Amino acid sequence: MNFTIDPVGDTGIRISFNENVSSKLIYKIKMFCNYLENMGNDAIIELVPAFDSITLYYKPYVSTYKQLSTQIKQLEDIPLHKENVISRRLTIPVLYGGEWGPDLERVANQNALTVSKVIELHQKPNYLVYMLGFLPGFPYLGGLEQRLATPRLDKPRDRTPPGSIGIAYEQTGIYPLESPGGWNIIGKTPITLFDIYNKGDEFLFRAGDYVKFEEVTAKKFSSIEEKIVEKTYKLKIEEEFYE
Amino acid sequence: MDSSPIFQVIKPGIYTTFQDMGRIGFQKYGLPVAGAMDLYAFQIGNILVGNTRNTVSLEVTLIGPKLQAMAEITVAITGANLEPEVNGQSRPMWSTFRLEKGDVLSFGKYHSGVRAYISVAGGFDVPVLFQSQSTDIRSGIGQTLDKYSTLNGFPKSEKKGVGLSKHLIPTYATSIEVAVIEGPHMSSFKSNERKEFFNKTFLVEPNSNRMGYRLSNSKKVGTIKQDIWSDAIPFGGIQVPPNGQPIILMADRQPTGGYPRIGTVISTDLPKIAQLPPKSEVSFYPISVEEAQERVIRLERELVTLGMIRKHMPSR
């Protein structure tokens, strides 16, 4: 595996992979994280995997940059086979447009598509969760149809409600919390992505998961919302999914 | 062990939160680290009152709270000098003192720095979420101190008058120079822009907060490549958005971001940034990772030593 190592301040190391961002690279990064965790170096505090890099935070008074980077360089020849990774696929119900999708028509107009075509194209792919970030539990999803790519809003909204599904350039994502944001909002899911009090299961998504969107009616949306409150709703999660 | 009431909040102050050394291990899920902005003052406060270094304390911002003790407790105030008083009588900073039941701890005029820490022997009773007791308002974890609320803790009488040697007490200047390790997005900046960056003096903007310190200079820092893949942002990372005005990412930063970063303020200089009020001046100088880490190791040794000395003092 071809990578370069750089310091990120005095408590971080960035491992950059010299490869184009792809689903294949995401799997390799996931596996590389396992190797780093199994190195047994007590200096390591935590790993933050991203699109084409891993940042490792560490205690410099346990291992210095020099010591740790030498140890990481030894991982250069480790084999990274894709077949060891099993992905999940989560099917996320979405109510498109209307009050909860204020930018749906604009996305359609900007791309010379009908609203129903936008909804159809958005549901088509199996999106890969490249990484989590921006907000707690926010998935950066790759795989958006080129025809739906839309630039960010010129002026970010002061508040975007939780569950909002947005498009920014060639990415789509879901807001776990209410937040200011510049993404084009095309719909909303009733599903909770980040639940502080759901011990051990606070985050719905993990990097490497697949996500499929499924359109629901306003009526279905409300009934799912009710079931979530009653804690009787069961989200469709396929535990073994191969793209 | 059951907790008991230690403080009644009379006035909450403008931005008072519970902080420890932050949430470790959840950045890969997008959860911020949060934690104390000035980790030096925070850790010293705990050492003085005989706590472990990571014990949750109150972080006070510019205007302190007014708190009435509901039990006999030992406290230390470190960080920004906000003129602490007990029943209207001045109390020293960076030194432990006792509060009797009914005593009122308040703060007077602002002298220097921005953030002070109230450390209490035995610590506060605050819920642990994601292995930390730090408030992170944006993520929905905790809130600023509430008027009329009661704060619980595990009160312990500890030695009063335990102070820090004068030479270890920082002075908080409003014009500072801090060390920076360059990178990692070197290819986003021309070499002359990187050189220029170290010649500039930046002004701290008023909308600086626990998430980030916004800087400004009449001449912008030029970038040649803005579209980078989002990656992890460290405490002290200096990002340069398209407007060319840098932002130093602080304790409540989002764990990942997509703006190019010209460098990272070294960890031993971060307390200086955390104590800078708006309109202060800051400039940067480059340093090698080896030299920066020598400073971190020296500081860690110092804190360990102070902790050991404190541990061997009699408790009353």
Coordinates of N, CA and C in Angstrom, one line a residue, chain A residues 8-10 14 21 45-53 55 57-58 60-61 64-65 131-137 140 177 194 196 202-203, chain B residues 24-31 129-130 138-141 181 184-185 229-234 254 256 264 266-267 289 292-293 296-297 300:
Chain A
V8 N 0.7 16.2 11.8 CA -0.4 17.1 11.9 C -0.2 17.7 13.3
G9 N 0.5 18.8 13.4 CA 0.8 19.3 14.7 C 1.7 18.4 15.5
D10 N 1.8 18.5 16.8 CA 2.7 17.7 17.6 C 2.0 16.5 18.2
R14 N -0.7 12.2 9.8 CA -1.6 11.9 8.8 C -1.0 10.9 7.8
V21 N -9.8 8.6 -4.7 CA -10.9 8.2 -3.8 C -11.9 7.2 -4.5
I45 N -4.0 7.4 20.6 CA -5.2 7.9 21.3 C -6.5 7.5 20.5
E46 N -6.5 7.9 19.2 CA -7.6 7.5 18.4 C -7.3 7.7 16.9
L47 N -8.1 7.1 16.0 CA -7.9 7.2 14.6 C -9.1 7.8 14.0
V48 N -8.9 8.7 13.0 CA -10.0 9.3 12.3 C -9.8 9.0 10.8
P49 N -10.5 8.0 10.3 CA -10.4 7.7 8.8 C -11.2 8.7 8.0
A50 N -10.7 9.0 6.8 CA -11.4 10.0 5.9 C -11.4 9.4 4.5
F51 N -11.6 10.3 3.5 CA -11.7 9.8 2.1 C -10.5 9.1 1.6
D52 N -9.3 9.8 1.8 CA -8.1 9.2 1.3 C -6.9 9.4 2.3
S53 N -7.3 9.4 3.6 CA -6.3 9.5 4.6 C -6.8 9.0 5.9
T55 N -6.0 10.0 10.0 CA -5.2 10.8 11.0 C -5.2 10.0 12.3
Y57 N -4.1 10.2 16.2 CA -3.8 11.1 17.3 C -3.0 10.3 18.4
Y58 N -2.0 10.9 18.9 CA -1.1 10.1 19.9 C -0.5 11.0 20.9
P60 N 2.7 12.3 22.4 CA 4.1 12.3 22.0 C 5.1 12.0 23.1
Y61 N 4.6 12.1 24.4 CA 5.5 11.7 25.5 C 5.5 10.2 25.7
T64 N 7.4 9.3 20.2 CA 7.6 10.6 19.4 C 7.1 10.4 17.9
Y65 N 7.1 11.5 17.2 CA 6.7 11.4 15.8 C 7.6 10.4 15.0
M131 N -17.3 8.3 5.0 CA -16.8 8.7 6.3 C -17.9 9.4 7.1
L132 N -17.7 9.5 8.4 CA -18.6 10.3 9.2 C -17.9 11.6 9.6
G133 N -18.6 12.7 9.7 CA -18.0 13.9 10.2 C -18.9 15.1 10.0
F134 N -18.4 16.3 10.1 CA -19.2 17.5 10.0 C -20.1 17.7 11.2
L135 N -21.0 16.7 11.4 CA -21.9 16.7 12.6 C -21.8 15.2 13.2
P136 N -22.1 15.0 14.5 CA -22.1 13.7 15.0 C -23.0 12.7 14.2
G137 N -22.5 11.7 13.6 CA -23.3 10.7 12.9 C -23.6 11.1 11.4
Y140 N -21.0 11.1 5.0 CA -20.7 11.6 3.7 C -20.9 10.5 2.7
L177 N -28.6 16.4 13.2 CA -29.0 17.4 14.2 C -29.4 18.6 13.4
F194 N -28.5 10.1 15.3 CA -27.7 10.3 16.5 C -28.5 10.4 17.7
I196 N -28.1 10.3 21.7 CA -27.1 10.3 22.8 C -27.5 9.2 23.8
E202 N -25.3 4.7 19.6 CA -25.7 6.1 19.5 C -25.7 6.6 18.1
F203 N -24.8 6.0 17.2 CA -24.7 6.4 15.8 C -25.3 5.3 14.9
Chain B
I24 N -12.7 11.4 23.9 CA -11.6 10.7 23.1 C -12.3 9.4 22.5
G25 N -12.0 9.2 21.2 CA -12.4 8.0 20.5 C -13.7 8.1 19.7
F26 N -14.3 9.2 19.6 CA -15.6 9.3 18.9 C -15.5 10.3 17.7
Q27 N -14.3 10.8 17.4 CA -14.2 11.7 16.2 C -14.5 11.0 15.0
K28 N -14.3 9.6 14.9 CA -14.6 8.9 13.7 C -16.1 8.8 13.4
Y29 N -16.9 9.1 14.4 CA -18.3 9.2 14.2 C -18.8 10.6 14.0
G30 N -17.9 11.6 14.0 CA -18.3 13.0 13.8 C -18.5 13.7 15.1
L31 N -18.2 13.1 16.2 CA -18.5 13.8 17.5 C -17.3 14.6 17.9
L129 N -21.1 11.2 29.3 CA -21.6 10.8 28.0 C -20.4 10.7 27.1
F130 N -20.3 9.5 26.4 CA -19.2 9.2 25.5 C -17.9 9.4 26.3
R138 N -23.5 22.2 20.9 CA -23.9 21.9 19.5 C -24.3 20.5 19.3
S139 N -23.7 19.5 20.0 CA -24.1 18.1 19.8 C -25.2 17.7 20.8
G140 N -25.7 18.7 21.5 CA -26.8 18.4 22.4 C -26.4 17.8 23.7
I141 N -25.1 18.0 24.1 CA -24.6 17.4 25.3 C -24.4 18.5 26.4
I181 N 3.6 24.1 13.4 CA 4.1 23.0 12.5 C 3.4 23.1 11.2
P184 N -0.9 19.9 7.0 CA -0.4 19.0 6.0 C -0.8 19.3 4.5
H185 N -1.6 20.4 4.3 CA -2.0 20.6 2.9 C -1.0 21.6 2.2
W229 N -10.0 16.8 -0.2 CA -10.9 15.8 0.4 C -10.9 16.1 1.9
S230 N -12.1 16.1 2.5 CA -12.2 16.4 3.9 C -11.3 15.4 4.7
D231 N -10.7 15.9 5.8 CA -9.9 15.0 6.6 C -10.0 15.5 8.1
A232 N -9.3 14.8 9.0 CA -9.4 15.2 10.4 C -8.8 16.5 10.7
I233 N -9.4 17.3 11.6 CA -8.9 18.6 12.0 C -8.4 18.5 13.4
P234 N -7.1 18.8 13.6 CA -6.6 18.8 15.0 C -6.9 20.1 15.8
Q254 N -15.5 20.9 14.7 CA -16.0 19.6 14.1 C -14.8 18.8 13.8
T256 N -13.9 16.8 11.4 CA -13.3 16.8 10.1 C -13.7 18.0 9.3
T264 N -0.4 23.9 12.1 CA -1.1 23.6 13.3 C -0.3 24.3 14.4
I266 N 1.3 24.6 17.9 CA 1.8 23.5 18.8 C 1.0 23.4 20.1
S267 N 0.8 22.2 20.6 CA -0.1 22.1 21.8 C 0.3 22.9 23.0
V289 N 8.7 19.5 14.2 CA 7.9 18.6 15.0 C 8.7 18.1 16.2
A292 N 8.9 20.8 18.9 CA 7.6 21.0 19.5 C 7.4 19.8 20.5
Q293 N 7.8 18.6 20.1 CA 7.5 17.5 21.0 C 8.4 17.5 22.2
V296 N 6.5 19.4 24.6 CA 5.3 18.7 25.1 C 5.8 17.7 26.2
I297 N 7.0 17.1 26.0 CA 7.5 16.1 26.9 C 7.9 16.8 28.2
E300 N 4.8 17.7 30.1 CA 4.2 16.5 30.8 C 4.9 16.1 32.0

